[in-house]
Amino acid sequence: MLSSWSVMCLWILLTSIPLFTSAKSEKERALELMKDSPLIDGHNDLPLKITIHYRNNLSRVDLYNINEAATDISRLKTGHVQTQMFAVYVLCGAQGKDAVRLTLEQIDLVKRMCNKAQDLELVKSYDDLISSSMKHKIACLISIEGGHSIDSSLAVLRMFYDLGVRSMSLTHNCNTPWAEAATDLYNVFQRENNSLTQFGKAVVEEMNRLGMIVDLSHSSWETASATLKHSRAPVIFSHSSSHSICNHKRNVPDWLLRELKKKNGLIMVNLYSKFISCGKEANISDVADHFDHIRKIIGAKSIGIGGDFDGADSFPQGLKDVSKYPALIEELLKRNWSKEDLSGVLRENFLRVFKEVENVRDSSTKQTPSEEQIPPKEIHNSCRLDLENPIIPVVRSSTSGARFIVPSLPLISSLLVLYSLFMNK
Ligand SMILES: *[C@@H]1O[C@H](CO)[C@@H](O)[C@H](O)[C@H]1NC(C)=O
Ligand SMILES: *[C@@H]1O[C@H](CO)[C@@H](O)[C@H](O)[C@H]1NC(C)=O
Ligand SMILES: *[C@@H]1O[C@H](CO)[C@@H](O)[C@H](O)[C@H]1NC(C)=O
Ligand SMILES: *[C@@H]1O[C@H](CO)[C@@H](O)[C@H](O)[C@H]1NC(C)=O
Ligand SMILES: [Zn+2]
């Protein structure tokens, strides 16, 4: 029979085992790490989802719980996301048409969204971001996805900056008159050489002067390389992965990674299955292979995360929405990534780039706003008013036969399907 003494000893022994074995699980360590270094994520298309499902009517949206999306405030909190770059994106089909209006509407949407919810806050600077983090808010950064949004006008670029836009990718899936896209889904402005034209260089210079981050995701490698040579500030790939691991054109080859590192830039790894495994399915281990490879080539200080949630249609097992980021950090811990490497990946690396971009802005105060204009022959767009030869269109009254096409509901929904089809492929 056990004495009460020995029972007590046994009890002490048993209860103290966890103390001695002390090794916290990687899961606990991942959560702890993310509490100290909450994520700054490079790319998210929630605004697009709100356009598709709610036509930007925010009064119908519960931002804490959005069934149709992989992103909402509750899940951002669970995922320890502290800053989200929200893409304002308009279809390439709007290029040369109403891209500027549509972009303004998406900027307006992000602003309304980030004003509406207590837990969100629009930020426009490094200092804003840090202070919103102290207040335990989720910071919203506005990022334009696709240079067609500025309709080849530096004045428009500047006005977008004034509205709070702090980053822009030079292209989406279509070439612009001044930069080249990674994919040739659209047959516009095809070119062989000159992947960043003189006007394209002026765009990059103006972004440097303003303090807007140049984003090379979606650009062709040639355009990316030319931009890296031309930019005075570090640049980012906000949502691209490693081409050596999955040879998709949207991913970044090793030689380009090396150029990126020379410029102190950042690649924020995209989680879209198609860019991770080159297939429909992927798992967290496949994602970690991208991180391992990129670290091997250029080191952990040049890496971040740009999930691309709500901008693509399939994500790896266990990483299906923004609440799952800790599982990725857990996997990297299991692969011996250090705490320091990971706090860099989660936020410090981005903060470094953002600060350097602002430093370049601050050192450019002697530079005046650029008055460079694109040569009209490079845009050949009949929708533009020819200022030297303006033609006033004749508007016929409805009685004299002008027609308005009223789109039917099925037409609207097929448009929405089309919209989602061309989101990010
Ligand atoms: C927007 O949503 C609100 C709330 O459901 C609704 O009352 C309103 O009619 C909607 N507006 C439009 C233009 O659909
Ligand atoms: C592209 O550049 C190459 C070499 O720099 C040149 O030979 C060729 O003519 C150029 N092609 C076009 C379409 O400009
Ligand atoms: C992840 O998927 C790859 C194939 O893409 C497979 O080889 C590997 O075993 C999977 N790993 C896990 C942990 O499921
Ligand atoms: C991680 O590091 C430990 C100790 O240095 C080593 O035993 C283990 O094999 C490493 N694991 C991996 C996946 O590299
Ligand atoms: Zn994209």
mmCIF file of N, CA and C in Angstrom, residues 293-390:
data_model
loop_
_atom_site.group_PDB
_atom_site.id
_atom_site.type_symbol
_atom_site.label_atom_id
_atom_site.label_comp_id
_atom_site.label_asym_id
_atom_site.label_seq_id
_atom_site.Cartn_x
_atom_site.Cartn_y
_atom_site.Cartn_z
ATOM 1 N N HIS A 293 14.098 27.261 -50.292
ATOM 2 C CA HIS A 293 14.899 27.519 -51.489
ATOM 3 C C HIS A 293 15.304 28.994 -51.580
ATOM 4 N N ILE A 294 14.345 29.877 -51.373
ATOM 5 C CA ILE A 294 14.660 31.305 -51.503
ATOM 6 C C ILE A 294 15.690 31.713 -50.446
ATOM 7 N N ARG A 295 15.548 31.144 -49.248
ATOM 8 C CA ARG A 295 16.528 31.466 -48.203
ATOM 9 C C ARG A 295 17.929 30.999 -48.632
ATOM 10 N N LYS A 296 17.968 29.815 -49.252
ATOM 11 C CA LYS A 296 19.257 29.295 -49.707
ATOM 12 C C LYS A 296 19.896 30.247 -50.732
ATOM 13 N N ILE A 297 19.077 30.835 -51.594
ATOM 14 C CA ILE A 297 19.614 31.687 -52.666
ATOM 15 C C ILE A 297 19.956 33.094 -52.159
ATOM 16 N N ILE A 298 19.041 33.712 -51.398
ATOM 17 C CA ILE A 298 19.293 35.125 -51.038
ATOM 18 C C ILE A 298 19.170 35.423 -49.539
ATOM 19 N N GLY A 299 18.916 34.412 -48.725
ATOM 20 C CA GLY A 299 18.857 34.654 -47.285
ATOM 21 C C GLY A 299 17.475 35.055 -46.804
ATOM 22 N N ALA A 300 17.259 34.881 -45.496
ATOM 23 C CA ALA A 300 15.920 35.077 -44.927
ATOM 24 C C ALA A 300 15.513 36.544 -44.881
ATOM 25 N N LYS A 301 16.467 37.464 -44.974
ATOM 26 C CA LYS A 301 16.130 38.880 -44.822
ATOM 27 C C LYS A 301 15.428 39.469 -46.044
ATOM 28 N N SER A 302 15.386 38.702 -47.107
ATOM 29 C CA SER A 302 14.729 39.204 -48.322
ATOM 30 C C SER A 302 13.371 38.547 -48.542
ATOM 31 N N ILE A 303 12.854 37.889 -47.502
ATOM 32 C CA ILE A 303 11.616 37.121 -47.670
ATOM 33 C C ILE A 303 10.481 37.663 -46.809
ATOM 34 N N GLY A 304 9.281 37.663 -47.392
ATOM 35 C CA GLY A 304 8.066 37.994 -46.651
ATOM 36 C C GLY A 304 6.944 37.055 -47.098
ATOM 37 N N ILE A 305 5.726 37.427 -46.747
ATOM 38 C CA ILE A 305 4.564 36.590 -47.089
ATOM 39 C C ILE A 305 3.501 37.466 -47.758
ATOM 40 N N GLY A 306 3.042 37.034 -48.921
ATOM 41 C CA GLY A 306 1.945 37.737 -49.612
ATOM 42 C C GLY A 306 0.922 36.717 -50.054
ATOM 43 N N GLY A 307 0.038 36.352 -49.132
ATOM 44 C CA GLY A 307 -0.827 35.177 -49.279
ATOM 45 C C GLY A 307 -1.637 35.092 -50.565
ATOM 46 N N ASP A 308 -2.128 36.242 -51.050
ATOM 47 C CA ASP A 308 -2.995 36.264 -52.237
ATOM 48 C C ASP A 308 -4.374 35.665 -51.956
ATOM 49 N N PHE A 309 -4.780 35.642 -50.696
ATOM 50 C CA PHE A 309 -6.110 35.121 -50.392
ATOM 51 C C PHE A 309 -7.175 35.983 -51.065
ATOM 52 N N ASP A 310 -8.185 35.338 -51.547
ATOM 53 C CA ASP A 310 -9.293 35.948 -52.278
ATOM 54 C C ASP A 310 -8.906 36.471 -53.658
ATOM 55 N N GLY A 311 -7.656 36.211 -54.031
ATOM 56 C CA GLY A 311 -7.240 36.584 -55.378
ATOM 57 C C GLY A 311 -7.006 35.359 -56.243
ATOM 58 N N ALA A 312 -7.176 34.174 -55.669
ATOM 59 C CA ALA A 312 -6.945 32.948 -56.420
ATOM 60 C C ALA A 312 -7.897 31.887 -55.895
ATOM 61 N N ASP A 313 -7.999 30.783 -56.632
ATOM 62 C CA ASP A 313 -9.082 29.856 -56.314
ATOM 63 C C ASP A 313 -8.668 28.574 -55.594
ATOM 64 N N SER A 314 -7.385 28.343 -55.379
ATOM 65 C CA SER A 314 -7.056 27.144 -54.600
ATOM 66 C C SER A 314 -5.811 27.364 -53.757
ATOM 67 N N PHE A 315 -5.931 26.970 -52.516
ATOM 68 C CA PHE A 315 -4.843 27.166 -51.578
ATOM 69 C C PHE A 315 -4.458 25.823 -50.945
ATOM 70 N N PRO A 316 -3.232 25.730 -50.429
ATOM 71 C CA PRO A 316 -2.752 24.443 -49.907
ATOM 72 C C PRO A 316 -3.588 23.919 -48.739
ATOM 73 N N GLN A 317 -3.620 22.595 -48.620
ATOM 74 C CA GLN A 317 -4.211 21.930 -47.462
ATOM 75 C C GLN A 317 -3.700 22.601 -46.190
ATOM 76 N N GLY A 318 -4.608 22.943 -45.298
ATOM 77 C CA GLY A 318 -4.182 23.526 -44.025
ATOM 78 C C GLY A 318 -3.858 25.008 -44.093
ATOM 79 N N LEU A 319 -3.995 25.598 -45.297
ATOM 80 C CA LEU A 319 -3.722 27.047 -45.436
ATOM 81 C C LEU A 319 -4.840 27.688 -46.249
ATOM 82 N N LYS A 320 -6.064 27.346 -45.895
ATOM 83 C CA LYS A 320 -7.175 27.743 -46.763
ATOM 84 C C LYS A 320 -7.665 29.174 -46.553
ATOM 85 N N ASP A 321 -7.317 29.799 -45.467
ATOM 86 C CA ASP A 321 -7.745 31.188 -45.279
ATOM 87 C C ASP A 321 -6.755 31.923 -44.380
ATOM 88 N N VAL A 322 -7.015 33.208 -44.150
ATOM 89 C CA VAL A 322 -6.024 34.043 -43.451
ATOM 90 C C VAL A 322 -5.831 33.675 -41.977
ATOM 91 N N SER A 323 -6.696 32.816 -41.450
ATOM 92 C CA SER A 323 -6.523 32.442 -40.041
ATOM 93 C C SER A 323 -5.429 31.386 -39.874
ATOM 94 N N LYS A 324 -4.939 30.823 -40.986
ATOM 95 C CA LYS A 324 -4.062 29.652 -40.902
ATOM 96 C C LYS A 324 -2.567 29.961 -40.943
ATOM 97 N N TYR A 325 -2.201 31.237 -40.992
ATOM 98 C CA TYR A 325 -0.775 31.551 -41.086
ATOM 99 C C TYR A 325 0.091 30.891 -40.015
ATOM 100 N N PRO A 326 -0.404 30.756 -38.768
ATOM 101 C CA PRO A 326 0.471 30.125 -37.751
ATOM 102 C C PRO A 326 0.926 28.720 -38.160
ATOM 103 N N ALA A 327 0.113 28.007 -38.948
ATOM 104 C CA ALA A 327 0.515 26.660 -39.361
ATOM 105 C C ALA A 327 1.750 26.707 -40.256
ATOM 106 N N LEU A 328 1.859 27.763 -41.035
ATOM 107 C CA LEU A 328 3.039 27.911 -41.893
ATOM 108 C C LEU A 328 4.282 28.203 -41.053
ATOM 109 N N ILE A 329 4.105 29.075 -40.064
ATOM 110 C CA ILE A 329 5.245 29.408 -39.194
ATOM 111 C C ILE A 329 5.672 28.166 -38.410
ATOM 112 N N GLU A 330 4.689 27.387 -37.986
ATOM 113 C CA GLU A 330 4.986 26.134 -37.280
ATOM 114 C C GLU A 330 5.860 25.226 -38.152
ATOM 115 N N GLU A 331 5.499 25.092 -39.417
ATOM 116 C CA GLU A 331 6.272 24.244 -40.330
ATOM 117 C C GLU A 331 7.709 24.777 -40.491
ATOM 118 N N LEU A 332 7.849 26.085 -40.569
ATOM 119 C CA LEU A 332 9.196 26.648 -40.741
ATOM 120 C C LEU A 332 10.021 26.470 -39.463
ATOM 121 N N LEU A 333 9.349 26.537 -38.307
ATOM 122 C CA LEU A 333 10.060 26.258 -37.045
ATOM 123 C C LEU A 333 10.559 24.811 -37.039
ATOM 124 N N LYS A 334 9.694 23.920 -37.521
ATOM 125 C CA LYS A 334 10.086 22.513 -37.586
ATOM 126 C C LYS A 334 11.285 22.331 -38.495
ATOM 127 N N ARG A 335 11.418 23.222 -39.466
ATOM 128 C CA ARG A 335 12.562 23.141 -40.378
ATOM 129 C C ARG A 335 13.734 23.992 -39.898
ATOM 130 N N ASN A 336 13.705 24.269 -38.600
ATOM 131 C CA ASN A 336 14.833 24.967 -37.972
ATOM 132 C C ASN A 336 15.014 26.417 -38.379
ATOM 133 N N TRP A 337 13.973 27.057 -38.852
ATOM 134 C CA TRP A 337 14.098 28.497 -39.075
ATOM 135 C C TRP A 337 14.195 29.167 -37.704
ATOM 136 N N SER A 338 15.106 30.115 -37.568
ATOM 137 C CA SER A 338 15.284 30.749 -36.260
ATOM 138 C C SER A 338 14.187 31.780 -36.022
ATOM 139 N N LYS A 339 14.049 32.118 -34.746
ATOM 140 C CA LYS A 339 13.084 33.131 -34.354
ATOM 141 C C LYS A 339 13.383 34.458 -35.073
ATOM 142 N N GLU A 340 14.656 34.735 -35.194
ATOM 143 C CA GLU A 340 15.056 35.988 -35.837
ATOM 144 C C GLU A 340 14.682 35.976 -37.331
ATOM 145 N N ASP A 341 14.996 34.874 -38.001
ATOM 146 C CA ASP A 341 14.610 34.749 -39.413
ATOM 147 C C ASP A 341 13.110 34.960 -39.567
ATOM 148 N N LEU A 342 12.345 34.351 -38.667
ATOM 149 C CA LEU A 342 10.892 34.366 -38.828
ATOM 150 C C LEU A 342 10.278 35.713 -38.490
ATOM 151 N N SER A 343 10.843 36.422 -37.511
ATOM 152 C CA SER A 343 10.259 37.740 -37.239
ATOM 153 C C SER A 343 10.573 38.676 -38.404
ATOM 154 N N GLY A 344 11.681 38.410 -39.087
ATOM 155 C CA GLY A 344 11.960 39.136 -40.326
ATOM 156 C C GLY A 344 10.922 38.843 -41.389
ATOM 157 N N VAL A 345 10.687 37.560 -41.620
ATOM 158 C CA VAL A 345 9.717 37.141 -42.633
ATOM 159 C C VAL A 345 8.334 37.711 -42.312
ATOM 160 N N LEU A 346 7.967 37.685 -41.040
ATOM 161 C CA LEU A 346 6.625 38.109 -40.644
ATOM 162 C C LEU A 346 6.418 39.616 -40.780
ATOM 163 N N ARG A 347 7.437 40.404 -40.398
ATOM 164 C CA ARG A 347 7.214 41.850 -40.498
ATOM 165 C C ARG A 347 8.446 42.725 -40.654
ATOM 166 N N GLU A 348 9.564 42.365 -40.005
ATOM 167 C CA GLU A 348 10.694 43.299 -39.975
ATOM 168 C C GLU A 348 11.259 43.583 -41.371
ATOM 169 N N ASN A 349 11.274 42.575 -42.223
ATOM 170 C CA ASN A 349 11.835 42.782 -43.567
ATOM 171 C C ASN A 349 10.998 43.783 -44.356
ATOM 172 N N PHE A 350 9.687 43.656 -44.235
ATOM 173 C CA PHE A 350 8.825 44.617 -44.928
ATOM 174 C C PHE A 350 9.015 46.017 -44.343
ATOM 175 N N LEU A 351 9.081 46.084 -43.011
ATOM 176 C CA LEU A 351 9.239 47.395 -42.376
ATOM 177 C C LEU A 351 10.526 48.066 -42.850
ATOM 178 N N ARG A 352 11.574 47.266 -43.011
ATOM 179 C CA ARG A 352 12.849 47.825 -43.494
ATOM 180 C C ARG A 352 12.666 48.437 -44.883
ATOM 181 N N VAL A 353 11.994 47.692 -45.764
ATOM 182 C CA VAL A 353 11.791 48.185 -47.132
ATOM 183 C C VAL A 353 10.926 49.449 -47.129
ATOM 184 N N PHE A 354 9.854 49.412 -46.368
ATOM 185 C CA PHE A 354 8.927 50.554 -46.308
ATOM 186 C C PHE A 354 9.684 51.802 -45.838
ATOM 187 N N LYS A 355 10.507 51.619 -44.812
ATOM 188 C CA LYS A 355 11.284 52.743 -44.271
ATOM 189 C C LYS A 355 12.264 53.271 -45.324
ATOM 190 N N GLU A 356 12.928 52.346 -46.026
ATOM 191 C CA GLU A 356 13.895 52.796 -47.031
ATOM 192 C C GLU A 356 13.209 53.533 -48.173
ATOM 193 N N VAL A 357 12.016 53.075 -48.534
ATOM 194 C CA VAL A 357 11.253 53.758 -49.581
ATOM 195 C C VAL A 357 10.925 55.186 -49.114
ATOM 196 N N GLU A 358 10.576 55.327 -47.851
ATOM 197 C CA GLU A 358 10.299 56.670 -47.314
ATOM 198 C C GLU A 358 11.571 57.506 -47.248
ATOM 199 N N ASN A 359 12.695 56.861 -46.928
ATOM 200 C CA ASN A 359 13.959 57.610 -46.887
ATOM 201 C C ASN A 359 14.315 58.171 -48.260
ATOM 202 N N VAL A 360 14.074 57.356 -49.295
ATOM 203 C CA VAL A 360 14.346 57.834 -50.650
ATOM 204 C C VAL A 360 13.438 59.030 -50.958
ATOM 205 N N ARG A 361 12.169 58.912 -50.565
ATOM 206 C CA ARG A 361 11.249 60.054 -50.723
ATOM 207 C C ARG A 361 11.803 61.299 -50.014
ATOM 208 N N ASP A 362 12.235 61.110 -48.772
ATOM 209 C CA ASP A 362 12.694 62.253 -47.995
ATOM 210 C C ASP A 362 13.973 62.867 -48.555
ATOM 211 N N SER A 363 14.726 62.063 -49.290
ATOM 212 C CA SER A 363 15.951 62.615 -49.870
ATOM 213 C C SER A 363 15.690 63.198 -51.258
ATOM 214 N N SER A 364 14.428 63.209 -51.671
ATOM 215 C CA SER A 364 14.100 63.685 -53.023
ATOM 216 C C SER A 364 13.391 65.033 -53.009
ATOM 217 N N THR A 365 13.452 65.733 -51.878
ATOM 218 C CA THR A 365 12.619 66.939 -51.769
ATOM 219 C C THR A 365 12.999 68.013 -52.791
ATOM 220 N N LYS A 366 14.215 67.940 -53.320
ATOM 221 C CA LYS A 366 14.611 68.959 -54.315
ATOM 222 C C LYS A 366 14.042 68.657 -55.692
ATOM 223 N N GLN A 367 13.577 67.412 -55.850
ATOM 224 C CA GLN A 367 13.045 66.995 -57.139
ATOM 225 C C GLN A 367 11.612 67.499 -57.269
ATOM 226 N N THR A 368 11.282 68.093 -58.402
ATOM 227 C CA THR A 368 9.899 68.559 -58.571
ATOM 228 C C THR A 368 9.069 67.449 -59.241
ATOM 229 N N PRO A 369 7.744 67.537 -59.115
ATOM 230 C CA PRO A 369 6.906 66.516 -59.743
ATOM 231 C C PRO A 369 7.227 66.405 -61.236
ATOM 232 N N SER A 370 7.314 65.193 -61.702
ATOM 233 C CA SER A 370 7.696 64.970 -63.096
ATOM 234 C C SER A 370 6.605 65.432 -64.050
ATOM 235 N N GLU A 371 7.035 66.104 -65.120
ATOM 236 C CA GLU A 371 6.070 66.548 -66.133
ATOM 237 C C GLU A 371 6.154 65.714 -67.391
ATOM 238 N N GLU A 372 6.801 64.576 -67.273
ATOM 239 C CA GLU A 372 6.920 63.650 -68.403
ATOM 240 C C GLU A 372 5.525 63.202 -68.863
ATOM 241 N N GLN A 373 5.343 63.173 -70.171
ATOM 242 C CA GLN A 373 4.077 62.662 -70.717
ATOM 243 C C GLN A 373 4.376 61.573 -71.727
ATOM 244 N N ILE A 374 3.487 60.625 -71.793
ATOM 245 C CA ILE A 374 3.703 59.527 -72.723
ATOM 246 C C ILE A 374 3.410 60.028 -74.139
ATOM 247 N N PRO A 375 4.262 59.676 -75.113
ATOM 248 C CA PRO A 375 3.959 60.079 -76.495
ATOM 249 C C PRO A 375 2.649 59.447 -76.946
ATOM 250 N N PRO A 376 1.721 60.271 -77.509
ATOM 251 C CA PRO A 376 0.394 59.750 -77.888
ATOM 252 C C PRO A 376 0.486 58.501 -78.764
ATOM 253 N N LYS A 377 1.503 58.417 -79.615
ATOM 254 C CA LYS A 377 1.550 57.247 -80.510
ATOM 255 C C LYS A 377 1.820 55.954 -79.736
ATOM 256 N N GLU A 378 2.322 56.089 -78.514
ATOM 257 C CA GLU A 378 2.559 54.874 -77.723
ATOM 258 C C GLU A 378 1.287 54.355 -77.034
ATOM 259 N N ILE A 379 0.251 55.190 -76.992
ATOM 260 C CA ILE A 379 -0.989 54.697 -76.378
ATOM 261 C C ILE A 379 -2.062 54.341 -77.408
ATOM 262 N N HIS A 380 -1.997 54.957 -78.573
ATOM 263 C CA HIS A 380 -3.033 54.814 -79.613
ATOM 264 C C HIS A 380 -4.379 54.347 -79.031
ATOM 265 N N ASN A 381 -5.006 55.272 -78.319
ATOM 266 C CA ASN A 381 -6.276 54.964 -77.659
ATOM 267 C C ASN A 381 -7.343 55.943 -78.131
ATOM 268 N N SER A 382 -8.311 55.426 -78.865
ATOM 269 C CA SER A 382 -9.323 56.310 -79.454
ATOM 270 C C SER A 382 -10.303 56.844 -78.408
ATOM 271 N N CYS A 383 -10.286 56.251 -77.210
ATOM 272 C CA CYS A 383 -11.171 56.759 -76.153
ATOM 273 C C CYS A 383 -10.656 58.074 -75.569
ATOM 274 N N ARG A 384 -9.378 58.351 -75.780
ATOM 275 C CA ARG A 384 -8.857 59.604 -75.235
ATOM 276 C C ARG A 384 -9.263 60.781 -76.090
ATOM 277 N N LEU A 385 -9.592 61.856 -75.426
ATOM 278 C CA LEU A 385 -9.899 63.073 -76.159
ATOM 279 C C LEU A 385 -8.595 63.595 -76.752
ATOM 280 N N ASP A 386 -8.633 63.901 -78.040
ATOM 281 C CA ASP A 386 -7.486 64.515 -78.684
ATOM 282 C C ASP A 386 -7.554 66.014 -78.403
ATOM 283 N N LEU A 387 -6.702 66.474 -77.500
ATOM 284 C CA LEU A 387 -6.819 67.859 -77.021
ATOM 285 C C LEU A 387 -6.579 68.887 -78.124
ATOM 286 N N GLU A 388 -5.813 68.484 -79.144
ATOM 287 C CA GLU A 388 -5.548 69.442 -80.212
ATOM 288 C C GLU A 388 -6.672 69.464 -81.241
ATOM 289 N N ASN A 389 -7.471 68.427 -81.180
ATOM 290 C CA ASN A 389 -8.494 68.306 -82.204
ATOM 291 C C ASN A 389 -9.754 67.705 -81.589
ATOM 292 N N PRO A 390 -10.304 68.421 -80.593
ATOM 293 C CA PRO A 390 -11.395 67.799 -79.826
ATOM 294 C C PRO A 390 -12.658 67.648 -80.663
#
